[in-house]
PDB file of C-alpha atoms in Angstrom:
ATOM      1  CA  UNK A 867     197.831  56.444 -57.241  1.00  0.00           C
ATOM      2  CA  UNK A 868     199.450  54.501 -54.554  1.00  0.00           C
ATOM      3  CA  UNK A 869     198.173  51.368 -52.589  1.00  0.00           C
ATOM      4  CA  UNK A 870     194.366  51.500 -51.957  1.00  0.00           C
ATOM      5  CA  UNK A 871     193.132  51.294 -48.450  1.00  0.00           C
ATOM      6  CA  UNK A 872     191.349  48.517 -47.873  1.00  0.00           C
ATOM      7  CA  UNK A 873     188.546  48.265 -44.614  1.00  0.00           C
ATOM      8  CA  UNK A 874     189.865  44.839 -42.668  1.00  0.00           C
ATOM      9  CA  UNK A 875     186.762  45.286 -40.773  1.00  0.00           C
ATOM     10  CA  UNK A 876     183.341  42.915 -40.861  1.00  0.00           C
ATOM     11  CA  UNK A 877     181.826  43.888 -43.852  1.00  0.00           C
ATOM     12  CA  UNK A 878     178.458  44.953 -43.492  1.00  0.00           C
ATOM     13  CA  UNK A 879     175.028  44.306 -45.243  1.00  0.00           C
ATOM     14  CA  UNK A 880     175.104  46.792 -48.164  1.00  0.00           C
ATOM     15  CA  UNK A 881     178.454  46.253 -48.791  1.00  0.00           C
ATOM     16  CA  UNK A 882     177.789  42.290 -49.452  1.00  0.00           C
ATOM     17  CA  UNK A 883     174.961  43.005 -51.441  1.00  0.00           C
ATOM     18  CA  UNK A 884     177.226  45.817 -53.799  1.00  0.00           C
ATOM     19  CA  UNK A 885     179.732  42.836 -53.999  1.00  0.00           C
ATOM     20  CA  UNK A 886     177.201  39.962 -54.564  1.00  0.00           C
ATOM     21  CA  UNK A 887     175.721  42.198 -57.784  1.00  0.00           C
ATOM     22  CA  UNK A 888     179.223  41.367 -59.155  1.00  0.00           C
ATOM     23  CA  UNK A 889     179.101  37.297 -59.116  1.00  0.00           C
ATOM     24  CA  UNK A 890     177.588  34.856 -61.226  1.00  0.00           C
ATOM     25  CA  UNK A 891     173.929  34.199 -60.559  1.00  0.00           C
ATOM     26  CA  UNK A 892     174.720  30.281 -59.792  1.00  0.00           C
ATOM     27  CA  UNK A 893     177.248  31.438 -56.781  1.00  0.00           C
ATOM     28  CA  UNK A 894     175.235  30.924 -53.303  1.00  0.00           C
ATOM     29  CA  UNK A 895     177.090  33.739 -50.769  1.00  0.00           C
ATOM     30  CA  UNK A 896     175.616  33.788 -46.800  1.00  0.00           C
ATOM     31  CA  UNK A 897     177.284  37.132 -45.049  1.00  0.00           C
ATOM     32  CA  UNK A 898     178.101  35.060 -41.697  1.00  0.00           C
ATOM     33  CA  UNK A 899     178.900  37.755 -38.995  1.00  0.00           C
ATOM     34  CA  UNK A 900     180.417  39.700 -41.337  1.00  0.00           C
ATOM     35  CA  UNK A 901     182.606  37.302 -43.587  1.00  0.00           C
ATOM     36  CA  UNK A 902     181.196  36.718 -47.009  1.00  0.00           C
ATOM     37  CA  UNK A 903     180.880  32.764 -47.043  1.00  0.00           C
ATOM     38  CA  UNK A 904     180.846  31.060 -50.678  1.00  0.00           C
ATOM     39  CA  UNK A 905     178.931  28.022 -50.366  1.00  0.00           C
ATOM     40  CA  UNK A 906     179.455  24.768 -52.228  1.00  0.00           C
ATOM     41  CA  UNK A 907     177.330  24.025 -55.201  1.00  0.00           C
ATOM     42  CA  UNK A 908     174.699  22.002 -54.003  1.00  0.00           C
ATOM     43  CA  UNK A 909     174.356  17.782 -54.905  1.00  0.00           C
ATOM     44  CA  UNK A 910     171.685  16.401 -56.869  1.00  0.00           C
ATOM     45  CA  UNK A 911     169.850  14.458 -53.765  1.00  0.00           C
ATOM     46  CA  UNK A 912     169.840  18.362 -52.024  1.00  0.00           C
ATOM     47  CA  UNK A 913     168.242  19.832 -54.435  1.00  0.00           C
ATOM     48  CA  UNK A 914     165.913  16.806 -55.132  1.00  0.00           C
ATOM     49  CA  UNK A 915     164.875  16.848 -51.746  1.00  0.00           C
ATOM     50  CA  UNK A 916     164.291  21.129 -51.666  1.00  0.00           C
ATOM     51  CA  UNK A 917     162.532  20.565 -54.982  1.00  0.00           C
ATOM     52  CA  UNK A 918     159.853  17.883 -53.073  1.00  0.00           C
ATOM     53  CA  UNK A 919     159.457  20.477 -50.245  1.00  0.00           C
ATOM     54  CA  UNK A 920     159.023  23.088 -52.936  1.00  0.00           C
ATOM     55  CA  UNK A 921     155.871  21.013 -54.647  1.00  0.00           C
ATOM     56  CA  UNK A 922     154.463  20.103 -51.571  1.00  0.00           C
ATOM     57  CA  UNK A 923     154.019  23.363 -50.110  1.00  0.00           C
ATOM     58  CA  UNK A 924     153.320  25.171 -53.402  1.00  0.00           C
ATOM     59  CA  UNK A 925     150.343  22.498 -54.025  1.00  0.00           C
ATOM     60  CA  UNK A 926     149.140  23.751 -50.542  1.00  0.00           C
ATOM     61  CA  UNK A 927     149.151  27.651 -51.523  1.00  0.00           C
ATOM     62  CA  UNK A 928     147.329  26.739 -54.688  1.00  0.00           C
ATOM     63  CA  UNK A 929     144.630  24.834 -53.103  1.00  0.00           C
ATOM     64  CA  UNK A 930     143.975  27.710 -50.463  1.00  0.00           C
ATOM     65  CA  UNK A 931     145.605  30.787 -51.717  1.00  0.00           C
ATOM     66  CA  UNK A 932     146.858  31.350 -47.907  1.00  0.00           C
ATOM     67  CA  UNK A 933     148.578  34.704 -47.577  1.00  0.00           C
ATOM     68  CA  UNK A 934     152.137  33.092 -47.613  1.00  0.00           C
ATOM     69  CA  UNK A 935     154.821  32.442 -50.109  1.00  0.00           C
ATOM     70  CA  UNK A 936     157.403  29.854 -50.887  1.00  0.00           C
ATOM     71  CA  UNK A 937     161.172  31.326 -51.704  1.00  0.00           C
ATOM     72  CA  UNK A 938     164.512  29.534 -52.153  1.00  0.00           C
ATOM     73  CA  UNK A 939     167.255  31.099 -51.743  1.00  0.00           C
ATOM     74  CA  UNK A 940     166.353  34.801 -50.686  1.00  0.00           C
ATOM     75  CA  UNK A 941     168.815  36.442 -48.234  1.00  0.00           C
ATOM     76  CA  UNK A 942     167.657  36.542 -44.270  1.00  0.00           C
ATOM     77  CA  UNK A 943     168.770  40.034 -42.982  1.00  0.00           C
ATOM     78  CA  UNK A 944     169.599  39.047 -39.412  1.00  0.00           C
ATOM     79  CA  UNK A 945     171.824  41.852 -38.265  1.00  0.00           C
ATOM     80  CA  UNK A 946     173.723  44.795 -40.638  1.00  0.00           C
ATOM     81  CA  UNK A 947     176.097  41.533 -39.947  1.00  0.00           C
ATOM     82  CA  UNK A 948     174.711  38.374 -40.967  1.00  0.00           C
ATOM     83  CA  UNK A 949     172.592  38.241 -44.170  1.00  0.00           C
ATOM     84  CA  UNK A 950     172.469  33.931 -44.235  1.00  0.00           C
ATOM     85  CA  UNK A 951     170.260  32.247 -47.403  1.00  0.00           C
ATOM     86  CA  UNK A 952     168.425  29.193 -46.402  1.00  0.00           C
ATOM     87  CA  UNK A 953     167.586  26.653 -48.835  1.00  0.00           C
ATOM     88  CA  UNK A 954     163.655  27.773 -48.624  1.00  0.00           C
ATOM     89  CA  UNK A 955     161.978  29.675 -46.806  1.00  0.00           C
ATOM     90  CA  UNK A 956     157.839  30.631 -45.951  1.00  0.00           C
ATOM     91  CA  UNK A 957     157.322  34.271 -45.366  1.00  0.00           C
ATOM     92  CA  UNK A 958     154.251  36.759 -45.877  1.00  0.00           C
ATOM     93  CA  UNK A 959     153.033  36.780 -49.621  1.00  0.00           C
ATOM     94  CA  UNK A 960     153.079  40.776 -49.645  1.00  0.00           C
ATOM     95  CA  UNK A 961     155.096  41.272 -53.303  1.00  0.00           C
ATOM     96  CA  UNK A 962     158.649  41.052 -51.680  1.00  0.00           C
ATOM     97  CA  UNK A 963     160.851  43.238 -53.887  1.00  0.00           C
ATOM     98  CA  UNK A 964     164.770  43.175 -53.957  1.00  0.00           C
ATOM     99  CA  UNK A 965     166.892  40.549 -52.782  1.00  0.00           C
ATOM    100  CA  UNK A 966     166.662  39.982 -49.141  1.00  0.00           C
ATOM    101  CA  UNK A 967     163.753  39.776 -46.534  1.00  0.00           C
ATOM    102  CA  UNK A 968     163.577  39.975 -42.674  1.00  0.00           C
ATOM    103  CA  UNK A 969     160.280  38.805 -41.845  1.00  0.00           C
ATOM    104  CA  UNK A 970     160.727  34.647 -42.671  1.00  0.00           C
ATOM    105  CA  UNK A 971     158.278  32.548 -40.871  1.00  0.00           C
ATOM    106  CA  UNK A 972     159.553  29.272 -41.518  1.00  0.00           C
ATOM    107  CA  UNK A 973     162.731  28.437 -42.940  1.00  0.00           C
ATOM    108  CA  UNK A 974     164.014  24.753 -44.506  1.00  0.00           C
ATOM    109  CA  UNK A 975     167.774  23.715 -44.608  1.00  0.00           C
ATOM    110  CA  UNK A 976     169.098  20.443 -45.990  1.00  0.00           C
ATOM    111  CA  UNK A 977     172.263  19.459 -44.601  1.00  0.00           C
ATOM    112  CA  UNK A 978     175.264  18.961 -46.517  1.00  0.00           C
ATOM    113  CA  UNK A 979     178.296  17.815 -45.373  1.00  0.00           C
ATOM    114  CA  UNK A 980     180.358  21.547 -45.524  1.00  0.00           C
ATOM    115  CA  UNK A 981     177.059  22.909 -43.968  1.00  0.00           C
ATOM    116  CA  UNK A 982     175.688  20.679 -41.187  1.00  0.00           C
ATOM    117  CA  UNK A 983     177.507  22.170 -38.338  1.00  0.00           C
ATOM    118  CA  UNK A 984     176.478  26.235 -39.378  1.00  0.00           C
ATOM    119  CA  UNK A 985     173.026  24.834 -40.100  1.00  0.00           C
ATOM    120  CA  UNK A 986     172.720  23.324 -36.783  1.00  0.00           C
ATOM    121  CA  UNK A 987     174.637  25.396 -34.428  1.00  0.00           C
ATOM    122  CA  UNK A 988     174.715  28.926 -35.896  1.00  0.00           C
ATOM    123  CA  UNK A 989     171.976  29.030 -38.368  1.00  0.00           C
ATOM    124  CA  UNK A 990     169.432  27.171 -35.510  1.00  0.00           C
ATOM    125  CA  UNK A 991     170.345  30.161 -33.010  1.00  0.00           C
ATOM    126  CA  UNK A 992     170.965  32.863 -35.227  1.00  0.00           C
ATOM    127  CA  UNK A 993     167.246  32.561 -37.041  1.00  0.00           C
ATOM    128  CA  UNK A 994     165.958  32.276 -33.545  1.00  0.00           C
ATOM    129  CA  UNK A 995     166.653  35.863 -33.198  1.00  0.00           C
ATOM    130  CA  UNK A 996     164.754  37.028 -35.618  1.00  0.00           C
ATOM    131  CA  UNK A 997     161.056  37.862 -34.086  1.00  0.00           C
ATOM    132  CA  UNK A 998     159.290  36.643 -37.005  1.00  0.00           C
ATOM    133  CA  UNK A 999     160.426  33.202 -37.378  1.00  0.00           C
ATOM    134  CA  UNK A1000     158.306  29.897 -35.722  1.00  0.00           C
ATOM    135  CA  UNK A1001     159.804  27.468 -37.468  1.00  0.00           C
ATOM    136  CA  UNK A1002     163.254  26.186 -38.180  1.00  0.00           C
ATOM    137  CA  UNK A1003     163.165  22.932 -40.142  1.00  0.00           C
ATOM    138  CA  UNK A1004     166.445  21.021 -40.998  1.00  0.00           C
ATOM    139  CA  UNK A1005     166.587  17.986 -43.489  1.00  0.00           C
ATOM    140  CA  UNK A1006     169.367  15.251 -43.774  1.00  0.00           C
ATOM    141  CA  UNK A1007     170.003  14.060 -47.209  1.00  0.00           C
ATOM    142  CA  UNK A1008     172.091  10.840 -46.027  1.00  0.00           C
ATOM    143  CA  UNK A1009     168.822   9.227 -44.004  1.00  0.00           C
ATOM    144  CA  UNK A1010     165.363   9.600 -43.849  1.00  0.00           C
ATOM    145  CA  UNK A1011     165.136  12.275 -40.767  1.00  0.00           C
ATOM    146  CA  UNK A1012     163.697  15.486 -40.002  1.00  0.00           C
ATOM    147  CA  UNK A1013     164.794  17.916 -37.177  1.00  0.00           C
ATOM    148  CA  UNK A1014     161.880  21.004 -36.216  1.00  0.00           C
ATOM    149  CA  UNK A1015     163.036  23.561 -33.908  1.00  0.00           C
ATOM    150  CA  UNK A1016     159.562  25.684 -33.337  1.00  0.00           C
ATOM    151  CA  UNK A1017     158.816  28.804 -31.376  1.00  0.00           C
ATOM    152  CA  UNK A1018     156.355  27.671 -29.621  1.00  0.00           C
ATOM    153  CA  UNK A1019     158.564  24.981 -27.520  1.00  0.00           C
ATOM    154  CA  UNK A1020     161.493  27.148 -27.146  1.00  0.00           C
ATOM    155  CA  UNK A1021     163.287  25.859 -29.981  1.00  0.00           C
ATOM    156  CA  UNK A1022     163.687  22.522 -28.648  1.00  0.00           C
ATOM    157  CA  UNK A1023     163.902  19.663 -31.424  1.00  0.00           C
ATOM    158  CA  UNK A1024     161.560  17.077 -32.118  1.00  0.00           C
ATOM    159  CA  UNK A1025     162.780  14.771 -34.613  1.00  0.00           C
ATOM    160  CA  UNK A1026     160.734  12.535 -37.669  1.00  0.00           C
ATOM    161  CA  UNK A1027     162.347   9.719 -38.204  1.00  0.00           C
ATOM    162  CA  UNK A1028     160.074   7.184 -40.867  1.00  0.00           C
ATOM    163  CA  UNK A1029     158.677   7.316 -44.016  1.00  0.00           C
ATOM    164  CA  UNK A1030     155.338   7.240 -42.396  1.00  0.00           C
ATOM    165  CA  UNK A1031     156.130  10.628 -40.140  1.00  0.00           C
ATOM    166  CA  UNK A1032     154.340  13.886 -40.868  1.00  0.00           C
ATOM    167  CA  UNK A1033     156.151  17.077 -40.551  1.00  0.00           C
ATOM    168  CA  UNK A1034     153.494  19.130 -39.315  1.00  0.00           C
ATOM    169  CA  UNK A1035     153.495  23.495 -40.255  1.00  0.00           C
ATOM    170  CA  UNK A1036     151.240  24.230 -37.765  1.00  0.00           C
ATOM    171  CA  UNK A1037     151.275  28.148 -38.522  1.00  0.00           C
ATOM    172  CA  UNK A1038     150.610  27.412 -42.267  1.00  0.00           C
ATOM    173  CA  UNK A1039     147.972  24.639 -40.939  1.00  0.00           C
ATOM    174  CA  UNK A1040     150.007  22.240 -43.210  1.00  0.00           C
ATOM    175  CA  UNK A1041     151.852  19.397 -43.235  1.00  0.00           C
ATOM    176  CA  UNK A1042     153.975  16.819 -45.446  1.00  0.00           C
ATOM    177  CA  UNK A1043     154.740  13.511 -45.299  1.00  0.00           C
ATOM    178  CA  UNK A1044     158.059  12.884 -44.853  1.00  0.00           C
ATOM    179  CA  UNK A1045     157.463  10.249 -47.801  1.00  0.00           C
ATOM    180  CA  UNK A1046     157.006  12.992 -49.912  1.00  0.00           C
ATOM    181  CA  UNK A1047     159.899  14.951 -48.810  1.00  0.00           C
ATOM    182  CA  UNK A1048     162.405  12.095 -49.832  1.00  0.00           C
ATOM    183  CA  UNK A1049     160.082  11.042 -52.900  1.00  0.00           C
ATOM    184  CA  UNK A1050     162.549   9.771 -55.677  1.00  0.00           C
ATOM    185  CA  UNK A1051     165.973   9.855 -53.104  1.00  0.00           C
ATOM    186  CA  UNK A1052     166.662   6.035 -52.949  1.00  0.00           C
ATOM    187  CA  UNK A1053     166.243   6.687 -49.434  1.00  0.00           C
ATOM    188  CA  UNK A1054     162.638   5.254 -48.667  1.00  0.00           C
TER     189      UNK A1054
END
């Protein structure tokens, strides 16, 4: 039989998804320029805060049944390269099958200590690439703040800061109060 070959290239797209079909359902894997990346399991204030983000915007689509839909934790396919997950994302509600999209309008990241740096440096330019995308909105869990990077200024930040700021989803025609994003954190 011998010693199988093994390809010490990038690994591509299909290839992460055959190997992703293999692991445990609660594993969170990003394909990051071709290296699978395992991500850490997420705290209880991250997934608090998703959660509030999660209501909020699905009380929206209820109300006015808007032609978008809410996902966390679908695969982005950026490149045959990079296939990264962020914590939620807004795309068009058109009965996405399978487990990956490429046509994300808004996406939502909550930093975490092993993921702050990729979320703001390589995540913030990477989904920028993708033609669909308007929005990139990044959450700490350590403070009450807010970071938008949107199309329509170039990507250029403008930061929420209080309790009383409102995060406004201008291509949605929506917005949340950042009071409701940190709802039941400690952090207000």
């Amino acid at each position: 039989m011998g010693v199988p070959h093994l390809d010490s290239g990038p690994m591509g797209a299909e290839e992460f998804f055959a190997f992703t079909a293999t692991r445990p359902d609660d594993e969170k894997w990003e394909l990051i320029e071709g290296e699978p990346v395992l991500n850490a399991s997420a705290s209880r204030l991250h997934q608090k805060i998703i959660g509030n983000v999660f209501f909020a915007l699905s009380e929206i689509s209820r109300q006015r049944n808007p032609g978008w839909e809410i996902i966390p934790g679908i695969g982005v396919r950026l490149s045959e390269l990079s296939v990264p997950v962020p914590d939620l994302l807004i795309r068009p509600d058109d009965n996405l099958e399978g487990v990956e999209c490429n046509d994300m309008i808004i996406a939502f990241e909550v930093l975490s200590p092993s993921t702050a740096n990729k979320d703001l440096r390589w995540k913030r330019k990477a989904y920028a690439t993708l033609p669909s995308l308007r929005q990139y909105v990044v959450i700490a869990q350590d403070a009450v703040e807010v970071v938008s990077f949107d199309r329509a200024n170039e990507f250029s930040e403008r930061r929420f800061e209080t309790a009383e700021s409102v995060l406004d989803l201008p291509l949605i025609g929506a917005s949340i109060d950042l009071r409701e994003i940190y709802r039941g954190t400690g952090l207000l």
